[in-house]
Structures are given as structure tokens and as C-alpha cells.
Tab-separated table of C-alpha atoms and ligand atoms in Angstrom:
chain	number	residue	atom	x	y	z
A	1	MET	CA	116.877	-118.446	-175.122
A	2	TYR	CA	115.833	-121.396	-176.577
A	3	ALA	CA	118.233	-123.871	-178.175
A	4	GLU	CA	118.897	-123.192	-181.861
A	5	ARG	CA	116.368	-125.642	-183.752
A	6	VAL	CA	115.899	-127.043	-186.941
A	7	LEU	CA	112.166	-128.039	-188.187
A	8	SER	CA	111.270	-128.674	-191.477
A	9	GLY	CA	107.976	-130.996	-192.851
A	10	MET	CA	108.111	-132.694	-196.204
A	11	ARG	CA	104.206	-133.357	-197.634
A	12	PRO	CA	104.333	-137.181	-198.626
A	13	THR	CA	104.248	-137.527	-202.742
A	14	GLY	CA	105.548	-140.952	-202.618
A	15	SER	CA	109.347	-141.624	-204.542
A	16	LEU	CA	111.371	-138.539	-204.222
A	17	HIS	CA	113.531	-137.720	-207.602
A	18	LEU	CA	116.984	-136.389	-207.869
A	19	GLY	CA	115.811	-133.107	-207.923
A	20	HIS	CA	114.621	-133.361	-204.008
A	21	TYR	CA	117.660	-135.096	-203.406
A	22	HIS	CA	119.910	-132.332	-204.597
A	23	GLY	CA	117.598	-129.312	-203.848
A	24	VAL	CA	116.334	-130.103	-200.359
A	25	LEU	CA	118.219	-133.324	-198.862
A	26	LYS	CA	121.488	-132.957	-199.531
A	27	ASN	CA	120.858	-129.849	-197.051
A	28	TRP	CA	119.124	-131.252	-194.132
A	29	ILE	CA	122.020	-133.633	-194.017
A	30	GLU	CA	124.157	-130.633	-193.854
A	31	LEU	CA	122.119	-128.947	-191.268
A	32	GLN	CA	121.616	-132.270	-189.442
A	33	HIS	CA	125.780	-132.351	-188.189
A	34	GLU	CA	125.499	-128.573	-186.921
A	35	TYR	CA	122.113	-128.178	-185.279
A	36	PRO	CA	119.195	-130.387	-183.476
A	37	CYS	CA	117.144	-130.979	-186.454
A	38	LEU	CA	113.333	-132.395	-186.883
A	39	PHE	CA	112.186	-133.402	-189.986
A	40	PHE	CA	108.363	-134.685	-190.373
A	41	VAL	CA	106.404	-136.169	-192.907
A	42	ALA	CA	103.281	-133.864	-193.666
A	43	ASP	CA	100.987	-136.087	-193.893
A	44	TRP	CA	98.021	-133.960	-192.441
A	45	HIS	CA	98.956	-131.164	-195.003
A	46	ALA	CA	98.088	-133.840	-197.759
A	47	LEU	CA	95.234	-134.311	-197.136
A	48	THR	CA	94.383	-130.299	-197.318
A	49	THR	CA	93.897	-131.195	-200.710
A	50	GLN	CA	93.816	-134.742	-201.426
A	51	TYR	CA	91.213	-135.205	-198.773
A	52	ASP	CA	89.026	-137.559	-201.840
A	53	ASN	CA	91.690	-140.125	-202.009
A	54	PRO	CA	93.573	-140.601	-198.728
A	55	GLN	CA	94.318	-144.266	-199.089
A	56	GLY	CA	97.951	-143.710	-200.835
A	57	ILE	CA	99.154	-141.186	-198.028
A	58	GLU	CA	100.643	-143.916	-195.764
A	59	LYS	CA	102.652	-145.826	-198.094
A	60	ALA	CA	103.465	-142.610	-199.413
A	61	SER	CA	105.113	-141.351	-196.287
A	62	MET	CA	107.019	-144.660	-196.313
A	63	ASP	CA	108.645	-144.136	-199.059
A	64	MET	CA	109.558	-140.620	-198.814
A	65	VAL	CA	110.954	-141.592	-195.377
A	66	ILE	CA	112.841	-144.437	-197.196
A	67	ASP	CA	113.790	-142.026	-199.366
A	68	TRP	CA	115.028	-139.420	-196.572
A	69	LEU	CA	117.144	-141.842	-194.873
A	70	ALA	CA	118.551	-143.434	-198.224
A	71	ALA	CA	120.299	-140.127	-199.351
A	72	GLY	CA	121.936	-139.923	-195.378
A	73	VAL	CA	119.375	-138.840	-193.176
A	74	ASP	CA	120.381	-140.021	-189.881
A	75	PRO	CA	117.952	-140.992	-187.380
A	76	ASN	CA	121.296	-141.249	-185.112
A	77	GLN	CA	121.174	-137.023	-185.396
A	78	ALA	CA	118.087	-135.866	-186.366
A	79	THR	CA	114.447	-136.852	-185.057
A	80	LEU	CA	112.247	-138.107	-187.894
A	81	PHE	CA	108.631	-138.458	-187.612
A	82	VAL	CA	105.125	-138.196	-189.036
A	83	GLN	CA	102.823	-135.186	-188.246
A	84	SER	CA	99.597	-137.307	-187.423
A	85	ARG	CA	101.392	-139.282	-184.786
A	86	VAL	CA	102.059	-135.977	-182.714
A	87	PRO	CA	98.006	-135.195	-182.256
A	88	GLU	CA	99.385	-131.953	-179.694
A	89	HIS	CA	99.826	-130.240	-183.609
A	90	ALA	CA	96.187	-130.797	-184.123
A	91	GLU	CA	95.763	-129.694	-180.489
A	92	LEU	CA	97.905	-126.008	-181.188
A	93	HIS	CA	96.614	-125.745	-184.561
A	94	LEU	CA	92.693	-125.427	-182.634
A	95	LEU	CA	93.871	-123.276	-180.336
A	96	MET	CA	95.240	-121.087	-182.527
A	97	SER	CA	92.593	-120.908	-185.034
A	98	MET	CA	90.232	-118.742	-182.165
A	99	MET	CA	92.617	-115.741	-182.519
A	100	THR	CA	93.518	-116.054	-186.103
A	101	PRO	CA	91.958	-113.760	-188.404
A	102	LEU	CA	90.275	-114.350	-191.256
A	103	SER	CA	91.822	-112.260	-193.674
A	104	TRP	CA	95.437	-113.353	-192.410
A	105	LEU	CA	94.426	-116.635	-193.943
A	106	GLU	CA	92.800	-115.616	-196.941
A	107	ARG	CA	96.084	-112.690	-198.304
A	108	VAL	CA	97.996	-115.836	-197.691
A	109	PRO	CA	99.650	-116.062	-201.631
A	110	THR	CA	99.161	-119.606	-202.114
A	111	TYR	CA	95.468	-119.523	-200.965
A	112	LYS	CA	94.185	-118.210	-204.114
A	113	ASP	CA	97.344	-119.655	-206.051
A	114	GLN	CA	96.816	-123.012	-205.386
A	115	GLN	CA	93.260	-122.813	-205.942
A	116	GLU	CA	93.491	-121.558	-209.299
A	117	LYS	CA	95.933	-124.341	-209.888
A	118	LEU	CA	94.310	-126.994	-209.286
A	119	ALA	CA	91.309	-125.603	-210.563
A	120	GLY	CA	89.614	-129.276	-210.762
A	121	LYS	CA	89.787	-129.747	-207.327
A	122	ASP	CA	87.068	-128.215	-204.983
A	123	LEU	CA	89.387	-126.393	-202.258
A	124	THR	CA	86.740	-124.212	-200.835
A	125	THR	CA	87.303	-126.374	-197.805
A	126	TYR	CA	87.813	-125.351	-193.728
A	127	GLY	CA	91.358	-127.287	-193.633
A	128	PHE	CA	92.564	-125.949	-197.047
A	129	LEU	CA	92.126	-122.374	-195.728
A	130	GLY	CA	93.385	-123.379	-192.667
A	131	TYR	CA	96.920	-125.328	-194.070
A	132	PRO	CA	99.078	-122.190	-193.700
A	133	LEU	CA	97.402	-122.551	-189.634
A	134	LEU	CA	98.690	-125.697	-189.783
A	135	MET	CA	101.751	-125.228	-190.687
A	136	SER	CA	102.569	-122.549	-188.030
A	137	ALA	CA	101.817	-124.976	-185.669
A	138	ASP	CA	103.668	-127.003	-186.662
A	139	ILE	CA	106.888	-124.820	-186.292
A	140	LEU	CA	105.867	-123.171	-183.455
A	141	ILE	CA	105.019	-126.583	-181.248
A	142	TYR	CA	108.509	-126.829	-181.472
A	143	ARG	CA	109.686	-123.090	-181.015
A	144	ALA	CA	112.007	-124.032	-183.671
A	145	ASP	CA	113.868	-120.837	-184.583
A	146	LYS	CA	115.734	-122.033	-188.021
A	147	VAL	CA	112.811	-123.033	-190.773
A	148	PRO	CA	114.489	-124.648	-193.805
A	149	VAL	CA	111.961	-123.754	-196.682
A	150	GLY	CA	111.423	-123.248	-200.477
A	151	GLU	CA	110.577	-119.855	-201.568
A	152	ASP	CA	106.938	-120.109	-201.902
A	153	GLN	CA	106.737	-121.317	-198.458
A	154	ILE	CA	108.275	-117.677	-197.128
A	155	PRO	CA	105.268	-116.244	-196.626
A	156	HIS	CA	103.741	-119.163	-194.766
A	157	VAL	CA	107.177	-118.483	-192.003
A	158	GLU	CA	106.362	-114.961	-192.287
A	159	PHE	CA	102.385	-115.598	-191.219
A	160	THR	CA	103.665	-117.512	-188.543
A	161	ARG	CA	105.959	-114.513	-186.870
A	162	GLU	CA	102.948	-112.255	-187.311
A	163	LEU	CA	100.956	-115.328	-185.622
A	164	ALA	CA	103.098	-116.234	-182.593
A	165	ARG	CA	103.935	-111.933	-181.951
A	166	ARG	CA	99.677	-111.899	-181.773
A	167	PHE	CA	99.644	-114.846	-179.385
A	168	ASN	CA	102.597	-113.669	-176.861
A	169	HIS	CA	100.846	-110.318	-176.660
A	170	MET	CA	97.602	-111.429	-176.161
A	171	TYR	CA	98.399	-114.173	-174.134
A	172	GLY	CA	101.591	-113.933	-172.547
A	173	ARG	CA	100.264	-110.943	-170.434
A	174	GLU	CA	98.402	-112.539	-166.729
A	175	PRO	CA	95.608	-110.168	-165.451
A	176	GLY	CA	96.785	-107.150	-163.755
A	177	PHE	CA	100.234	-107.304	-165.598
A	178	GLU	CA	101.143	-103.639	-166.142
A	179	ASP	CA	100.193	-102.518	-162.312
A	180	LYS	CA	102.550	-105.950	-160.787
A	181	ALA	CA	105.021	-104.807	-163.269
A	182	ARG	CA	104.922	-101.324	-161.677
A	183	GLU	CA	104.921	-103.022	-158.203
A	184	ALA	CA	107.779	-104.603	-159.664
A	185	VAL	CA	109.620	-101.620	-160.439
A	186	LYS	CA	109.495	-99.823	-157.313
A	187	LYS	CA	110.879	-103.123	-155.905
A	188	LEU	CA	114.237	-101.748	-157.312
A	189	GLY	CA	114.859	-98.982	-155.454
A	190	SER	CA	114.768	-95.864	-156.228
A	191	LYS	CA	117.895	-95.261	-158.261
A	192	LYS	CA	117.774	-98.630	-159.952
A	193	ALA	CA	113.855	-98.185	-160.614
A	194	ARG	CA	114.623	-94.755	-162.369
A	195	LEU	CA	117.731	-96.151	-164.523
A	196	TYR	CA	115.346	-99.109	-165.576
A	197	GLU	CA	112.717	-96.454	-166.497
A	198	GLU	CA	115.182	-94.276	-168.556
A	199	MET	CA	116.053	-97.231	-170.600
A	200	ARG	CA	112.753	-99.173	-170.873
A	201	VAL	CA	111.754	-95.733	-172.524
A	202	ARG	CA	114.953	-95.697	-174.770
A	203	PHE	CA	113.981	-98.993	-176.213
A	204	GLN	CA	109.755	-98.621	-176.939
A	205	GLN	CA	110.648	-95.063	-178.684
A	206	ASN	CA	113.512	-94.909	-179.951
A	207	GLY	CA	114.149	-99.274	-180.588
A	208	ASP	CA	117.632	-98.803	-178.736
A	209	ARG	CA	118.831	-102.267	-178.028
A	210	GLU	CA	121.144	-101.567	-176.669
A	211	ALA	CA	119.163	-100.052	-173.296
A	212	ILE	CA	117.107	-103.408	-173.128
A	213	GLU	CA	120.880	-104.980	-172.230
A	214	GLN	CA	121.536	-102.391	-169.896
A	215	ALA	CA	118.354	-102.935	-168.177
A	216	LYS	CA	119.083	-106.357	-168.041
A	217	ALA	CA	122.381	-105.697	-166.169
A	218	VAL	CA	120.305	-103.488	-163.912
A	219	LEU	CA	117.964	-105.759	-162.991
A	220	ASP	CA	120.749	-108.953	-162.940
A	221	GLU	CA	122.357	-106.385	-160.102
A	222	VAL	CA	118.955	-107.004	-157.826
A	223	GLN	CA	119.464	-109.784	-155.971
A	224	HIS	CA	115.865	-109.558	-154.003
A	225	LEU	CA	113.651	-109.779	-156.896
A	226	SER	CA	111.135	-113.088	-157.252
A	227	MET	CA	111.221	-115.110	-160.394
A	228	ALA	CA	108.040	-113.657	-161.161
A	229	ASP	CA	108.786	-109.834	-160.709
A	230	ARG	CA	111.881	-110.404	-162.836
A	231	GLU	CA	109.689	-111.912	-165.661
A	232	ARG	CA	107.160	-109.166	-165.467
A	233	LEU	CA	109.963	-106.327	-165.661
A	234	PHE	CA	111.655	-108.629	-168.639
A	235	GLY	CA	108.405	-108.001	-170.173
A	236	TYR	CA	107.435	-105.174	-169.449
A	237	LEU	CA	110.894	-103.813	-170.783
A	238	GLU	CA	109.894	-104.846	-174.258
A	239	GLY	CA	106.645	-104.344	-174.275
A	240	THR	CA	105.623	-107.915	-175.287
A	241	GLY	CA	104.852	-109.923	-172.486
A	242	LYS	CA	106.289	-113.033	-171.883
A	243	MET	CA	107.594	-114.978	-174.365
A	244	ILE	CA	105.206	-118.313	-175.030
A	245	LEU	CA	105.854	-118.719	-178.813
A	246	VAL	CA	108.992	-118.400	-180.321
A	247	GLU	CA	109.134	-115.943	-183.542
A	248	PRO	CA	110.722	-118.287	-185.962
A	249	GLY	CA	113.421	-117.417	-188.789
A	250	TYR	CA	113.655	-119.371	-192.027
A	251	LEU	CA	116.509	-120.227	-194.462
A	252	LEU	CA	115.952	-120.427	-197.207
A	253	THR	CA	116.513	-123.205	-199.474
A	254	GLU	CA	118.014	-122.383	-202.745
A	255	ALA	CA	115.611	-123.735	-205.431
A	256	SER	CA	117.160	-126.717	-207.373
A	257	LYS	CA	118.773	-126.629	-210.268
A	258	MET	CA	118.600	-130.347	-210.885
A	259	PRO	CA	117.329	-130.294	-215.254
A	260	GLY	CA	115.002	-132.792	-215.885
A	261	LEU	CA	115.142	-135.645	-218.751
A	262	ASP	CA	113.560	-132.511	-220.914
A	263	GLY	CA	116.058	-129.712	-219.724
A	264	GLN	CA	112.899	-128.067	-218.055
A	265	LYS	CA	113.447	-128.409	-214.051
A	266	MET	CA	112.884	-131.731	-212.631
A	267	SER	CA	109.417	-132.142	-211.518
A	268	LYS	CA	106.783	-135.114	-211.137
A	269	SER	CA	103.967	-132.831	-212.584
A	270	TYR	CA	106.615	-132.332	-215.337
A	271	ASN	CA	107.076	-136.471	-216.077
A	272	ASN	CA	110.898	-135.902	-216.089
A	273	THR	CA	112.047	-137.281	-213.399
A	274	ILE	CA	114.931	-139.777	-212.048
A	275	THR	CA	114.132	-141.387	-208.439
A	276	MET	CA	116.393	-141.326	-205.974
A	277	ARG	CA	116.050	-145.426	-206.124
A	278	GLU	CA	115.497	-145.736	-209.844
A	279	SER	CA	116.696	-149.284	-210.903
A	280	GLU	CA	120.195	-149.124	-212.986
A	281	GLU	CA	118.443	-150.282	-216.290
A	282	SER	CA	116.122	-147.600	-216.039
A	283	VAL	CA	118.283	-144.785	-215.424
A	284	THR	CA	120.276	-145.801	-218.834
A	285	LYS	CA	117.410	-146.012	-221.038
A	286	LYS	CA	115.763	-142.809	-219.562
A	287	VAL	CA	119.306	-141.220	-220.399
A	288	ARG	CA	119.595	-142.868	-223.707
A	289	SER	CA	116.728	-141.283	-224.813
A	290	MET	CA	116.991	-137.912	-223.384
A	291	PRO	CA	116.357	-135.521	-226.628
A	292	THR	CA	119.575	-133.596	-227.829
A	293	ASP	CA	120.649	-130.260	-229.813
A	294	PRO	CA	117.747	-131.073	-232.737
A	295	ALA	CA	121.112	-129.813	-235.324
A	296	ARG	CA	122.190	-133.123	-234.601
A	297	VAL	CA	120.112	-135.168	-237.022
A	298	ARG	CA	122.822	-137.336	-238.101
A	299	ARG	CA	125.895	-138.398	-236.121
A	300	THR	CA	127.799	-136.255	-238.184
A	301	ASP	CA	126.430	-132.730	-237.731
A	302	PRO	CA	127.627	-130.896	-235.235
A	303	GLY	CA	125.844	-129.353	-232.759
A	304	GLU	CA	125.810	-127.112	-229.905
A	305	PRO	CA	125.866	-127.958	-226.203
A	306	ALA	CA	123.855	-125.075	-224.981
A	307	LYS	CA	120.997	-125.948	-227.152
A	308	CYS	CA	121.364	-129.781	-225.008
A	309	PRO	CA	119.615	-130.790	-221.694
A	310	VAL	CA	122.187	-133.864	-221.727
A	311	TRP	CA	124.644	-130.908	-221.263
A	312	GLN	CA	122.589	-129.285	-218.340
A	313	LEU	CA	123.168	-132.737	-216.574
A	314	HIS	CA	126.446	-132.771	-217.520
A	315	GLN	CA	127.130	-129.355	-215.623
A	316	VAL	CA	125.491	-131.076	-212.987
A	317	TYR	CA	127.772	-133.985	-212.849
A	318	SER	CA	130.789	-133.773	-214.612
A	319	ASN	CA	134.568	-132.069	-214.268
A	320	ASP	CA	136.056	-129.641	-215.955
A	321	GLY	CA	138.056	-132.101	-218.205
A	322	CYS	CA	134.452	-133.968	-218.944
A	323	LYS	CA	132.586	-131.135	-219.776
A	324	GLU	CA	136.038	-129.668	-222.363
A	325	TRP	CA	135.648	-132.956	-223.946
A	326	VAL	CA	131.789	-132.716	-224.290
A	327	GLN	CA	131.798	-129.153	-225.902
A	328	GLN	CA	134.585	-129.911	-228.639
A	329	GLY	CA	133.268	-133.229	-229.789
A	330	CYS	CA	129.648	-132.147	-229.678
A	331	ARG	CA	130.500	-129.455	-231.760
A	332	THR	CA	133.041	-130.213	-234.290
A	333	ALA	CA	130.722	-133.684	-234.464
A	334	GLY	CA	133.836	-135.224	-232.882
A	335	ILE	CA	131.213	-137.460	-230.542
A	336	GLY	CA	127.869	-138.996	-231.037
A	337	CYS	CA	125.506	-138.590	-228.646
A	338	ILE	CA	125.022	-141.667	-227.185
A	339	GLU	CA	128.914	-141.334	-226.237
A	340	CYS	CA	128.231	-137.978	-224.849
A	341	LYS	CA	125.625	-139.591	-222.442
A	342	GLN	CA	127.624	-142.298	-220.782
A	343	PRO	CA	129.117	-140.408	-218.411
A	344	VAL	CA	126.268	-138.565	-217.281
A	345	ILE	CA	124.563	-142.549	-216.737
A	346	ASP	CA	127.823	-143.895	-215.066
A	347	ALA	CA	127.822	-140.309	-212.181
A	348	ILE	CA	124.200	-140.981	-212.230
A	349	LEU	CA	124.539	-144.623	-211.140
A	350	ARG	CA	127.471	-144.218	-209.095
A	351	GLU	CA	125.482	-141.372	-207.299
A	352	GLN	CA	122.968	-144.139	-206.521
A	353	ALA	CA	124.850	-146.508	-205.475
A	354	PRO	CA	125.052	-145.412	-201.651
A	355	MET	CA	121.374	-144.882	-201.623
A	356	ARG	CA	119.995	-148.181	-203.058
A	357	GLU	CA	122.297	-150.091	-200.622
A	358	ARG	CA	120.973	-147.870	-197.201
A	359	ALA	CA	117.648	-148.450	-198.654
A	360	GLN	CA	118.135	-151.913	-198.996
A	361	VAL	CA	118.312	-152.774	-195.331
A	362	TYR	CA	114.766	-150.901	-194.659
A	363	LEU	CA	113.473	-152.802	-197.847
A	364	ASP	CA	114.396	-155.727	-196.085
A	365	ASP	CA	113.480	-155.277	-192.900
A	366	PRO	CA	110.429	-152.324	-192.823
A	367	THR	CA	109.998	-152.358	-188.956
A	368	LEU	CA	113.510	-150.784	-188.451
A	369	VAL	CA	111.709	-147.625	-190.350
A	370	LYS	CA	108.596	-148.197	-188.369
A	371	ASN	CA	111.219	-147.835	-184.999
A	372	ILE	CA	112.745	-145.249	-186.158
A	373	ILE	CA	109.406	-142.981	-186.659
A	374	ALA	CA	107.902	-144.577	-183.415
A	375	ASP	CA	111.457	-143.331	-181.576
A	376	GLY	CA	110.981	-139.463	-183.716
A	377	CYS	CA	107.109	-139.486	-182.575
A	378	GLU	CA	108.351	-140.124	-178.702
A	379	LYS	CA	110.970	-137.261	-178.957
A	380	ALA	CA	108.700	-135.110	-180.833
A	381	ARG	CA	106.108	-135.656	-178.439
A	382	GLU	CA	108.309	-134.922	-175.635
A	383	TYR	CA	109.067	-131.050	-176.660
A	384	ALA	CA	105.306	-130.689	-178.323
A	385	ARG	CA	103.973	-131.697	-175.163
A	386	GLU	CA	105.743	-128.951	-173.136
A	387	THR	CA	105.080	-126.319	-175.490
A	388	MET	CA	101.298	-127.010	-174.840
A	389	ARG	CA	101.374	-127.202	-171.135
A	390	ASP	CA	102.186	-123.414	-171.446
A	391	VAL	CA	99.800	-122.804	-174.357
A	392	ARG	CA	97.293	-124.038	-171.942
A	393	GLU	CA	97.967	-122.616	-169.144
A	394	ALA	CA	98.604	-119.105	-171.140
A	395	MET	CA	95.013	-119.681	-172.173
A	396	GLY	CA	93.504	-120.521	-168.936
A	397	LEU	CA	92.837	-123.810	-169.575
A	398	GLU	CA	94.886	-126.000	-167.059
A	399	TYR	CA	92.470	-127.274	-165.203
A	400	HIS	CA	94.880	-128.363	-162.463
B	1	LIG	N1	103.540	-126.565	-196.163
B	1	LIG	C1	105.311	-127.247	-196.650
B	1	LIG	C2	105.195	-127.890	-198.371
B	1	LIG	O1	104.316	-127.945	-198.831
B	1	LIG	C3	105.336	-128.390	-196.029
B	1	LIG	C4	105.420	-128.226	-194.065
B	1	LIG	C5	104.404	-128.181	-193.331
B	1	LIG	C6	106.498	-127.442	-193.588
B	1	LIG	N2	104.506	-127.813	-192.282
B	1	LIG	C7	106.222	-127.027	-192.010
B	1	LIG	C8	107.734	-127.311	-194.213
B	1	LIG	C9	106.627	-126.560	-191.217
B	1	LIG	C10	108.614	-126.303	-192.951
B	1	LIG	C11	108.166	-126.317	-191.470
B	1	LIG	O2	106.351	-127.778	-198.895
B	2	LIG	FE1	123.854	-133.055	-226.327
B	2	LIG	FE2	126.168	-134.381	-226.067
B	2	LIG	FE3	124.788	-134.592	-228.287
B	2	LIG	FE4	126.061	-132.476	-227.967
B	2	LIG	S1	127.193	-134.452	-228.055
B	2	LIG	S2	124.225	-133.009	-228.432
B	2	LIG	S3	125.961	-132.109	-225.771
B	2	LIG	S4	124.232	-134.798	-225.935
């Protein structure tokens, strides 16, 4: 019914690291060739936890967008925008808040989890409780049916699906819908009306999808039906009424396997990252000072790659020949650790070179980034306005 559309958002955390690149951004770059994609900076989401210190958010947003562009996200293929610049998200959030049961929000797993994790911060706020609803608005306003997210975000997409269903059920029906639908059935003529009723029962009682298709075929044969009646008969068939919001599906982004400098997963909170555009000197220094297998105290002590974080980076960056060289050389003390680290350093620098180059263009002329975002916001708003027209109409707020 709607074009397949991908939507994803990222909180502005400032400069992104290689874990983001290997986990999320490479995935976005693939998707942008396959689908119309919308990628946005979730700056309001940052405020749900960072409301006491909002000053850095704008800069963090810009740095993050430059990293997207540096990675190869292409503004000619994907629409890039900033959430707070598309105020329609807030309107949908507000309208949906009217019909969102509190208990649904309270039982979203991240609600309690994050409160416990960020125990030093007062997260007993209205905005924080409503965070999954804001995310739902982000998704539903674009009628996105493909949402790439990490595993931790799946409950939020499920929540969004339930909410869309509730919304459609509640507002997707005009007053007197059932009566009008039954009137429309009569207009089909007795034979087709009987067929339609049979199919309707078959679907509603047995969930038989085939029956829906057959009933639709019957409706297609009827020429004198008005658009409104046709819509009613489709809605009546499935028992939903009109579909105003689209239930999204998710695309699971595999958890990043990118190891950090200490062998744990690369993450800002572990302080073990290499940023996407980190300077060559700094990359070299960081890798050179990585811990290795503690058994290799002296150059002549043999080691075991399985006990060494550098080996994990070889698994990301090195070909079979190089990996063989490491295994051999490490176990026989044939190579030293500095030697072993060099191919990793080289590979990271090679990976970063095009990113640094692409980013430089935007660093030299920040108005380019501003323009990309301004264009993206305009495009996003067009979609968003369209949805909001339907939503307002469904909720009786048209005023024309
Ligand atoms: N909540 C997501 C996160 O913290 C970011 C996000 C906000 C998002 N709105 C979204 C992701 C809509 C996908 C779709 O990672
Ligand atoms: Fe690690 Fe390489 Fe040193 Fe072995 S030789 S301990 S794999 S850095």
C-alpha cells in the first residue's frame, strides 16, 4: 500500500567511533541503495536524559552528521534531517499521548533499566517516561515499514506497532461505520454480497488471508461502487477500519562485533574507542599502547593470540595470510608485539583515509552540512505533513 521506506535515528553523542561505523553506518550505506531512506538526528531524545545540560547537543549533532557523511551516507540518496527541525513529530507525540495507556509506557523494559543504570540522574520525568512514544511518533509520522535498530530497541518498535493498531482501531472508523459498511454490502447485489460476507467470516473467524484476497477480487469486479464505500468494505473485511498509521517492521542490526582497545566491545563508556576521524598519530599511539597477552613479558616469550585484544582487531582487519603470520609468529615468539600491531594500524588508517577526505570538505565549509540538513528537513516535513493531515482529520481536528 505504501512505498517501502526505511527510517532510523541516532542520538547525537558527538564524534562516532569505529564501532558505530562497522555496526550501524555500513548497514545504512547498504540500505540507501535499496530503499528510500530517512536518517535523522534524535536530538529531542538526547534531551530525555540530558535535559539538565543541553548546551552541547547542537555541536554533537553537527559532528555526528559529518561522521555519517564521512562514512559514505549519501545525501543524494538518503534524506538526512534533525528531529527538532520537524516539529510535526511533537504534534503526533502529543496527539498519541492522549490515547497511550500509562501502563504500556511503564512496562517498556528500558524505562526501569535506564533509571537503574543512570541512578545518579533524576529520570522520574514526564519526558523520559514518554521517550518510547516519541520514538513511535518518529516512526509513524513517516509511515516507515522498515526500521533498522539494535536489539535493545526492538521493544520500542513492538510498542509502536501496538500503538498504531490501537490508533487505527480507535480513529480509523467514521461515526456509524458499521451501519454504513452494511449498507455498502447491500449495494454489491445479493450474490456478491453473500460471497463477500462468506469471505469476511472466513477471515475474521479463521484468519484465512486467502479469503481477503478473494473478497478483494470480488470488490474489484464491482464498478458502480464509490471510493468511500470501497474503503469501508476493505476496512469492514479486515475488521480494522481505515489504516491511518502503518505498523512498522524492524530490520535487526547485528550487534557490533568491533572490539575496543582493551578487548571489550568498543564503547564510549569503556573509554576504549578509536573515533572515525581520529588523527593518524593518535591511532598509531593508541594501538601501540594496547595491552597484549600478559604472558609475553619479554620479546622471547611465546604468546597466545586468543588471549590478546590485538588479535581481535586482526580478525576484523586482516586477511588469512596475515592472520596466519600472527598465529605462527606469536606462538613461537617469532614476531614482537609492535611488529604484530603494525598491520592493524595500517588497515585502520587505510579505512579512515576516505572518511577523513570526505569529512574535510564539510569541515572546510560547514554551510554545506547546514544545507544538506535544511533540504532533508524540508523533504521530511513534506511526508510528515501528509500524515498529520490524515491524523488530524481522523481525530476530528480539521477546522476547515
Ligand atoms: N531510540 C533510539 C536509540 O536510542 C534512537 C531513535 C529515536 C530511533 N527515534 C528513532 C531509532 C526512530 C529508530 C527509529 O538508539
Ligand atoms: Fe598479541 Fe600479536 Fe603480541 Fe601475540 S604477537 S601477544 S597476538 S600483539
